[in-house]
Coordinates of C-alpha atoms in Angstrom, one line a residue:
Chain O
M268 CA -33.0 66.1 -12.3
P269 CA -33.2 64.6 -15.8
V270 CA -33.0 60.9 -16.2
P271 CA -29.9 59.5 -18.0
I272 CA -30.8 57.2 -20.9
L273 CA -28.2 54.6 -21.8
K274 CA -28.0 52.6 -25.0
Q275 CA -27.0 48.9 -24.8
G276 CA -27.3 47.2 -28.2
E277 CA -31.0 47.2 -29.2
V278 CA -32.1 48.2 -25.7
L279 CA -32.4 51.6 -24.1
I280 CA -32.0 51.8 -20.3
A281 CA -33.5 54.7 -18.4
S282 CA -32.1 54.6 -14.9
I283 CA -34.0 56.8 -12.5
Q284 CA -31.6 58.0 -9.8
A285 CA -33.8 60.2 -7.6
A286 CA -37.3 61.3 -7.0
L287 CA -38.8 62.7 -10.1
T288 CA -40.9 65.8 -10.7
D289 CA -43.8 65.6 -13.1
H290 CA -41.7 67.7 -15.5
D291 CA -38.9 65.2 -15.3
L292 CA -41.3 62.4 -16.1
L293 CA -42.7 64.2 -19.2
Q294 CA -39.2 64.9 -20.4
L295 CA -38.3 61.3 -19.9
K296 CA -41.3 60.3 -22.0
D297 CA -40.4 62.7 -24.8
E298 CA -36.8 61.7 -24.8
L299 CA -37.5 58.0 -24.9
A300 CA -40.0 58.4 -27.8
D301 CA -37.3 60.3 -29.7
K302 CA -34.4 58.0 -29.0
I303 CA -36.4 54.8 -29.7
G304 CA -36.7 56.0 -33.3
R305 CA -33.2 57.4 -33.6
F306 CA -31.4 54.3 -32.3
R307 CA -34.0 51.9 -33.8
S308 CA -34.3 50.3 -30.4
R309 CA -36.5 47.2 -29.8
G310 CA -36.6 47.3 -26.0
V311 CA -36.8 49.9 -23.3
I312 CA -36.0 49.2 -19.6
I313 CA -37.0 51.8 -17.0
D314 CA -35.3 51.1 -13.7
V315 CA -37.2 52.5 -10.8
T316 CA -35.2 50.8 -8.0
A317 CA -34.3 54.2 -6.5
L318 CA -37.9 55.4 -6.3
D319 CA -39.7 55.0 -2.9
V320 CA -42.9 56.6 -4.0
M321 CA -44.9 56.3 -7.1
D322 CA -48.0 58.4 -7.5
S323 CA -50.9 58.3 -10.0
F324 CA -49.1 60.7 -12.4
A325 CA -46.0 58.5 -12.4
T326 CA -48.0 55.3 -13.1
R327 CA -50.0 57.0 -15.8
T328 CA -46.8 58.3 -17.5
L329 CA -45.2 54.9 -17.3
R330 CA -48.3 53.5 -19.0
G331 CA -48.0 56.2 -21.6
I332 CA -44.3 55.4 -22.2
A333 CA -45.1 51.7 -22.7
A334 CA -47.9 52.5 -25.2
T335 CA -45.7 55.0 -27.1
A336 CA -42.8 52.6 -27.2
R337 CA -45.1 49.8 -28.5
L338 CA -46.3 52.1 -31.3
R339 CA -42.6 52.8 -32.2
G340 CA -41.9 49.1 -32.3
A341 CA -40.2 48.6 -28.9
Q342 CA -41.3 46.8 -25.8
A343 CA -41.0 48.6 -22.5
V344 CA -40.3 46.9 -19.2
V345 CA -40.4 48.6 -15.8
V346 CA -37.9 47.0 -13.4
G347 CA -37.0 47.3 -9.7
I348 CA -40.4 48.3 -8.1
Q349 CA -39.8 48.1 -4.4
P350 CA -42.0 46.0 -2.2
D351 CA -43.5 48.9 -0.4
V352 CA -44.1 50.8 -3.6
A353 CA -45.8 47.7 -5.1
I354 CA -48.1 47.5 -2.1
A355 CA -48.9 51.3 -2.3
I356 CA -49.7 51.1 -6.0
V357 CA -52.1 48.3 -5.5
Q358 CA -53.7 49.8 -2.4
L359 CA -54.2 53.1 -4.1
G360 CA -55.9 51.3 -6.9
L361 CA -53.4 52.5 -9.5
T362 CA -52.6 50.1 -12.3
L363 CA -49.7 49.5 -14.6
Q364 CA -51.9 47.6 -17.1
G365 CA -50.1 47.0 -20.3
V366 CA -46.8 47.6 -18.8
A367 CA -44.5 44.6 -18.4
T368 CA -42.7 44.5 -15.0
A369 CA -39.7 42.5 -13.9
L370 CA -37.8 42.1 -10.7
D371 CA -34.5 43.9 -11.6
L372 CA -32.4 45.0 -14.6
E373 CA -31.1 41.5 -15.2
E374 CA -34.6 40.0 -15.3
G375 CA -35.7 42.9 -17.5
F376 CA -33.0 42.1 -20.1
E377 CA -34.0 38.4 -19.9
M378 CA -37.6 39.2 -20.5
L379 CA -36.8 41.4 -23.5
R380 CA -34.4 38.8 -24.9
R381 CA -37.1 36.1 -24.8
S382 CA -39.7 38.3 -26.5
M383 CA -37.3 39.3 -29.2
V384 CA -36.5 35.6 -29.8
K385 CA -40.2 34.9 -30.1
E386 CA -40.5 37.6 -32.7
G387 CA -38.0 35.7 -34.9
P388 CA -34.3 35.8 -35.8
Q389 CA -32.7 38.9 -37.2
Chain L
M30 CA -30.8 37.8 30.9
S31 CA -33.2 40.1 32.6
K32 CA -36.9 39.2 32.9
P33 CA -39.0 40.9 30.2
R34 CA -40.7 44.0 31.6
S35 CA -44.2 42.9 32.5
A36 CA -47.3 44.8 31.8
L37 CA -47.7 45.4 35.5
Q38 CA -44.5 47.3 35.9
F39 CA -45.3 49.1 32.8
R40 CA -48.7 50.2 34.1
M41 CA -47.4 51.0 37.5
T42 CA -45.0 53.5 36.1
E43 CA -47.9 55.1 34.3
F44 CA -49.9 55.6 37.5
A45 CA -49.8 59.3 38.0
P46 CA -51.0 61.0 41.3
S47 CA -53.9 62.4 39.4
D48 CA -55.0 58.8 38.4
I49 CA -54.9 57.8 42.0
E50 CA -57.0 60.8 43.0
R51 CA -59.5 60.0 40.2
R52 CA -59.8 56.4 41.4
L53 CA -60.5 57.6 44.9
E54 CA -63.2 59.8 43.5
F55 CA -64.7 56.9 41.7
V56 CA -65.3 55.1 45.0
N57 CA -66.4 58.4 46.5
L58 CA -64.0 58.3 49.4
G59 CA -64.3 61.6 51.4
P60 CA -62.9 63.1 54.6
D61 CA -65.9 61.7 56.5
D62 CA -64.9 58.3 55.4
R63 CA -61.3 58.7 56.4
A64 CA -62.4 59.9 59.9
R65 CA -64.7 56.9 60.3
I66 CA -62.0 54.5 59.2
A67 CA -59.7 56.0 61.8
E68 CA -62.4 55.2 64.5
I69 CA -62.7 51.5 63.6
K70 CA -58.9 51.0 63.2
A71 CA -58.7 48.7 66.2
D72 CA -61.4 46.4 64.8
V73 CA -59.1 45.5 62.0
L74 CA -55.7 45.7 63.7
D75 CA -56.6 43.8 66.8
H76 CA -57.9 40.9 64.9
L77 CA -55.5 40.7 62.0
D78 CA -55.0 37.0 62.0
E79 CA -58.7 36.3 62.2
H80 CA -59.3 38.5 59.1
V81 CA -56.4 37.0 57.1
E82 CA -57.6 33.6 58.0
A83 CA -61.1 34.4 56.7
F84 CA -59.6 35.2 53.4
F85 CA -57.3 32.2 53.0
G86 CA -59.6 29.8 54.8
H87 CA -62.2 30.6 52.1
L88 CA -59.6 30.0 49.4
A89 CA -58.6 26.7 51.0
K90 CA -62.1 25.4 50.5
F91 CA -61.8 25.4 46.7
E92 CA -59.8 23.1 44.5
E93 CA -59.5 25.8 41.9
A94 CA -57.4 27.9 44.3
R95 CA -54.8 25.1 44.7
G96 CA -52.4 27.2 42.6
L97 CA -52.1 29.5 45.6
T98 CA -53.0 27.5 48.6
G99 CA -51.1 24.4 47.5
R100 CA -47.8 26.3 47.2
P101 CA -46.1 27.0 50.5
E102 CA -43.7 29.6 49.1
L103 CA -46.5 31.6 47.6
I104 CA -49.0 31.3 50.4
G105 CA -46.5 32.6 52.9
E106 CA -45.8 35.7 50.9
A107 CA -49.4 36.2 50.1
K108 CA -50.4 36.0 53.8
Q109 CA -47.6 38.5 54.7
L110 CA -48.8 40.9 51.9
K111 CA -52.4 40.5 53.0
R112 CA -51.5 41.5 56.6
E113 CA -49.7 44.5 55.3
H114 CA -52.7 45.2 53.1
L115 CA -55.1 45.3 56.1
I116 CA -52.7 47.5 58.1
A117 CA -52.4 49.9 55.2
M118 CA -56.1 49.8 54.6
V119 CA -56.9 51.6 57.9
A120 CA -53.8 53.7 57.9
G121 CA -55.5 56.4 55.8
E122 CA -52.7 56.8 53.2
Y123 CA -53.9 55.8 49.8
G124 CA -51.0 57.0 47.7
R125 CA -48.4 55.6 45.3
E126 CA -47.0 53.2 47.8
Y127 CA -50.4 51.8 48.7
I128 CA -51.1 51.2 45.0
D129 CA -47.7 49.5 44.5
Q130 CA -48.6 47.1 47.3
R131 CA -51.9 46.2 45.7
F132 CA -50.2 45.7 42.4
R133 CA -47.7 43.3 44.0
L134 CA -50.5 41.3 45.5
G135 CA -52.4 41.2 42.2
Q136 CA -49.3 40.0 40.4
L137 CA -48.8 37.3 43.0
Y138 CA -52.4 36.1 42.5
S139 CA -51.9 36.1 38.8
R140 CA -48.7 34.1 39.1
A141 CA -50.7 31.6 41.2
A142 CA -53.4 31.5 38.4
L143 CA -56.0 32.6 40.9
E144 CA -59.4 33.2 39.2
V145 CA -61.0 36.6 39.7
S146 CA -64.2 34.9 40.7
I147 CA -62.6 32.9 43.6
F148 CA -60.6 36.0 44.6
M149 CA -63.9 38.0 44.9
G150 CA -65.4 35.3 47.1
A151 CA -62.4 35.3 49.4
F152 CA -62.4 39.1 49.5
H153 CA -66.0 39.1 50.5
S154 CA -65.3 36.6 53.2
L155 CA -62.6 38.9 54.5
M156 CA -64.9 41.9 54.5
T157 CA -67.6 39.8 56.3
S158 CA -65.1 39.0 59.0
I159 CA -64.1 42.7 59.4
G160 CA -67.8 43.8 59.2
R161 CA -68.8 41.5 62.0
R162 CA -66.2 43.2 64.3
I163 CA -67.3 46.7 63.3
M164 CA -71.0 45.9 63.8
S165 CA -70.4 44.5 67.2
R166 CA -68.7 47.8 68.2
Y167 CA -72.1 49.6 67.7
P168 CA -74.6 47.1 69.2
K169 CA -77.2 49.8 69.8
D170 CA -76.7 51.8 66.6
S171 CA -76.7 49.6 63.6
L172 CA -76.9 52.6 61.3
A173 CA -73.6 53.9 62.6
G174 CA -72.0 50.4 62.3
F175 CA -73.2 50.2 58.7
E176 CA -71.8 53.7 57.9
H177 CA -68.4 52.8 59.3
F178 CA -68.4 49.6 57.5
T179 CA -69.4 51.3 54.3
S180 CA -66.5 53.7 54.6
L181 CA -64.1 50.9 54.8
K182 CA -65.8 49.1 52.0
K183 CA -65.1 52.1 49.7
V184 CA -61.4 51.4 50.3
A185 CA -62.0 47.8 49.7
F186 CA -63.6 48.4 46.3
F187 CA -60.8 50.8 45.4
D188 CA -58.4 47.9 46.2
I189 CA -60.4 45.3 44.3
A190 CA -60.3 47.5 41.2
I191 CA -56.6 47.8 41.3
I192 CA -56.0 44.1 42.1
V193 CA -58.3 43.0 39.3
D194 CA -56.6 45.5 36.9
A195 CA -53.3 44.0 37.9
M196 CA -54.5 40.5 37.2
M197 CA -56.0 41.5 33.9
A198 CA -52.9 43.3 32.8
D199 CA -50.8 40.3 33.5
R200 CA -53.2 38.0 31.6
E201 CA -53.3 40.4 28.7
Q202 CA -49.5 40.5 28.6
T203 CA -49.5 36.7 28.4
I204 CA -52.0 36.7 25.5
R205 CA -50.0 39.4 23.7
Q206 CA -46.8 37.4 24.0
Q207 CA -48.6 34.3 22.7
Q208 CA -50.1 36.2 19.8
D209 CA -46.7 37.6 18.8
A210 CA -45.2 34.1 19.0
I211 CA -48.0 32.7 16.7
R212 CA -47.6 35.6 14.3
E213 CA -43.9 35.0 14.0
L214 CA -44.4 31.3 13.4
S215 CA -47.2 31.6 11.0
T216 CA -45.8 33.1 7.8
P217 CA -42.7 31.3 6.7
T218 CA -41.6 31.8 3.0
L219 CA -39.7 28.8 1.8
Q220 CA -37.5 28.5 -1.3
I221 CA -37.9 25.1 -2.8
R222 CA -36.2 25.7 -6.1
D223 CA -34.2 28.4 -7.7
R224 CA -36.6 31.3 -8.2
L225 CA -39.5 29.4 -6.7
L226 CA -41.0 30.1 -3.3
I227 CA -43.8 28.4 -1.4
L228 CA -45.9 30.2 1.2
P229 CA -48.0 27.8 3.2
I230 CA -50.7 29.7 5.2
I231 CA -52.3 28.0 8.2
G232 CA -54.9 29.3 10.5
L233 CA -57.0 32.4 10.6
L234 CA -56.3 35.2 8.2
D235 CA -57.2 38.6 9.6
T236 CA -56.4 42.0 8.2
Q237 CA -53.3 42.4 10.4
R238 CA -51.9 39.1 9.4
A239 CA -52.8 39.5 5.7
K240 CA -50.9 42.8 5.7
Q241 CA -47.9 41.1 7.3
L242 CA -48.1 38.3 4.8
T243 CA -48.1 40.7 1.8
D244 CA -45.1 42.4 3.2
S245 CA -43.1 39.3 4.0
L246 CA -44.0 37.8 0.6
L247 CA -42.8 40.8 -1.4
H248 CA -39.6 41.1 0.6
A249 CA -39.0 37.4 0.1
V250 CA -39.5 37.9 -3.7
R251 CA -36.8 40.5 -3.7
A252 CA -34.5 38.6 -1.4
H253 CA -34.7 35.3 -3.3
R254 CA -35.2 36.8 -6.7
A255 CA -38.3 34.7 -7.1
R256 CA -40.2 34.5 -10.3
V257 CA -43.0 32.2 -9.1
V258 CA -44.6 32.0 -5.7
V259 CA -47.1 29.2 -4.8
M260 CA -49.4 30.3 -2.0
D261 CA -51.1 27.4 -0.3
I262 CA -54.2 28.2 1.6
T263 CA -55.2 24.6 2.5
G264 CA -54.9 25.5 6.1
V265 CA -57.2 28.5 6.0
A266 CA -60.7 27.6 7.1
T267 CA -62.5 30.7 6.0
V268 CA -61.9 33.5 3.5
D269 CA -64.1 36.5 3.7
S270 CA -64.3 39.4 1.2
K271 CA -61.7 41.4 3.1
V272 CA -59.1 38.6 3.1
A273 CA -59.9 37.8 -0.6
N274 CA -59.3 41.4 -1.4
H275 CA -56.0 41.2 0.4
L276 CA -55.0 38.1 -1.6
I277 CA -55.8 39.9 -4.8
Q278 CA -53.7 42.9 -3.8
T279 CA -50.8 40.7 -2.8
V280 CA -50.9 38.9 -6.2
E281 CA -51.0 42.2 -8.1
A282 CA -48.2 43.7 -6.0
A283 CA -46.1 40.6 -6.7
A284 CA -46.8 40.9 -10.4
L285 CA -45.5 44.5 -10.3
M286 CA -42.3 42.9 -9.0
G287 CA -42.2 40.5 -11.8
A288 CA -43.3 37.4 -9.8
S289 CA -46.4 35.4 -10.6
V290 CA -48.4 34.0 -7.7
I291 CA -50.3 30.7 -7.9
V292 CA -52.9 30.1 -5.2
T293 CA -53.6 26.5 -4.3
G294 CA -55.6 24.6 -1.8
V295 CA -58.9 26.5 -2.1
S296 CA -61.2 24.1 -0.3
A297 CA -64.7 23.3 -1.4
E298 CA -66.2 25.5 1.4
V299 CA -63.9 28.4 0.6
A300 CA -64.6 28.2 -3.1
Q301 CA -68.3 28.1 -2.5
S302 CA -68.3 31.0 -0.1
L303 CA -66.2 33.1 -2.5
V304 CA -68.7 32.4 -5.3
T305 CA -71.6 33.2 -2.9
L306 CA -69.9 36.5 -1.9
G307 CA -69.5 37.2 -5.6
I308 CA -65.7 37.7 -5.4
D309 CA -64.0 37.4 -8.7
L310 CA -60.6 35.7 -8.3
G311 CA -60.3 35.5 -12.1
R312 CA -57.2 37.5 -12.1
I313 CA -55.4 35.0 -9.9
T314 CA -54.2 31.6 -11.1
T315 CA -55.8 29.0 -8.8
L316 CA -55.1 25.3 -8.8
G317 CA -56.5 22.5 -6.7
D318 CA -53.7 21.4 -4.5
L319 CA -50.1 22.2 -3.7
Q320 CA -48.8 19.5 -6.0
G321 CA -50.7 21.0 -9.0
G322 CA -49.3 24.4 -8.0
L323 CA -45.7 23.2 -7.9
E324 CA -46.1 21.4 -11.3
E325 CA -47.5 24.5 -12.9
A326 CA -44.6 26.6 -11.3
E327 CA -42.0 24.2 -12.6
R328 CA -43.6 24.4 -16.1
I329 CA -43.4 28.2 -16.0
L330 CA -39.8 28.1 -14.9
G331 CA -38.9 25.4 -17.5
Y332 CA -38.1 22.6 -15.0
V333 CA -38.7 19.1 -16.2
V334 CA -38.9 16.7 -13.3
T335 CA -38.4 13.0 -14.2
Q336 CA -38.2 9.9 -12.1
A337 CA -34.7 8.4 -12.3
A338 CA -35.9 4.8 -12.1
E339 CA -39.1 2.9 -11.5
V340 CA -39.5 2.3 -7.8
A341 CA -40.0 -1.3 -7.1

C-alpha cells in the first residue's frame, strides 16, 4: 500500500497507515525526494505510529530518506515510534543515526519550527 | 474474596498417577515390602498414641517448634492428621488420597513455620518408636525385624519427600509473592513538571528488572508526552556490564521516542567500577546528583526557577 504524502505549508507529512513492504518503502523514498524539490519543502515528517515492527531495511531506508532530504534542503523527523518498536530497534543493534526523532506529530512540527527559526527569518 | 490459590493446591492438581508410581519406584517399594508391612500392622495400630506422642513429644522439647506446639488449634489438628497418617501408612494404599493427606500435613507444618530440620528430628523419633515395637516382635531374628522395619521406612521416606516438597512449595510461593510485591513497588515513574519525568531506582538491578524498567519508562514517556526523563540511580549499589548495557539501551530507545534521558546519582564506587569494566557511558548525559539532573532538565525545557523572596 503506497504511503499518502500530505503537504502542510513548508512541511511534507508522510503518514504510514499499515505495514510496509520493502517496495513501498523505496517508493516512499523516491516520492519524497521528488516532492521536496517540487514543493520546495523545508521539513519532512514521517509518522510511523501505526508500525509495530521495524526491521533493518526500514531503518536503513529511513536513514536514507533523512540524508536525501538534507541534501535537498529539508530536515526529516521520524515521529511516533512505539515503545516496543524502540526497544526492538535498540536491541537488534539497528540505529537511526542522523535521523531526528520526536514523540508524535505535534512534537515533530514543534521540532521543525524551532530549527527553521534557528536558520533565520524568511 | 477467595483465598489465592496456593502453590500446594496447584502442585496437588498436577500430581498424576504416573508421578505417584514413579515416586514409589524412587523409594523402591515392592510387593515384598507391602506384604511385610501388612505383617507388622499391629505394631503400629496397637500403639498409635505412643507413636504420635514420640513425634510431638520430640517437638515439644524445642523452642523453635513453638509455632506448632504452642498453638492448641494447630496441634490438635496436627495430632489428628498424624494419627490418620500412621493408620494410612500401614494400610497399603499409597494413591492419590494418601498423597493429599501428606500434602495437608505439610501445609499445616508450613503454616506453623516448622523448620524442616526439626521436623526431620521428630519424624526420626517417631520411626524409632515404631522400630522398637517391630524389633521386639522378632526377638530371635533381628534380621527379619530389620527387614520389616526397612519396608516401613521406605514408605516413611516416600512420605518425607512429599511433606518436604509441600513445605518447600509453600515457602517458594511466599517468596514469589514477596518478589512480585517488591517488583511492583520498585519502579515508579513520576511526573514532576509538564513533560518532565523522574525515575528513581532503588535496590538491585537484574536483567528482569532492567527490562521491566525500560518498558515502563518508554510507556510512561508516551503516556505523559515526556521530553526529558531524569533517571536517578543513587539507590543502586552495583552496576555491572549487563545492567550498564541495559541503561544504554533504555536511553537510546527513549531517544527514538524523542525523549532525552539524564542519568544522575552515579556513586563513586559505581563510577569507578564502570571505568574499570571499560564501559563507555559517553552517549549518556550523566550528572552528579538528582538536583543537578533536575536543573539540567529544566534548562532543556526552558523553565526558569526563581525564588519568590529571600527566606528569613
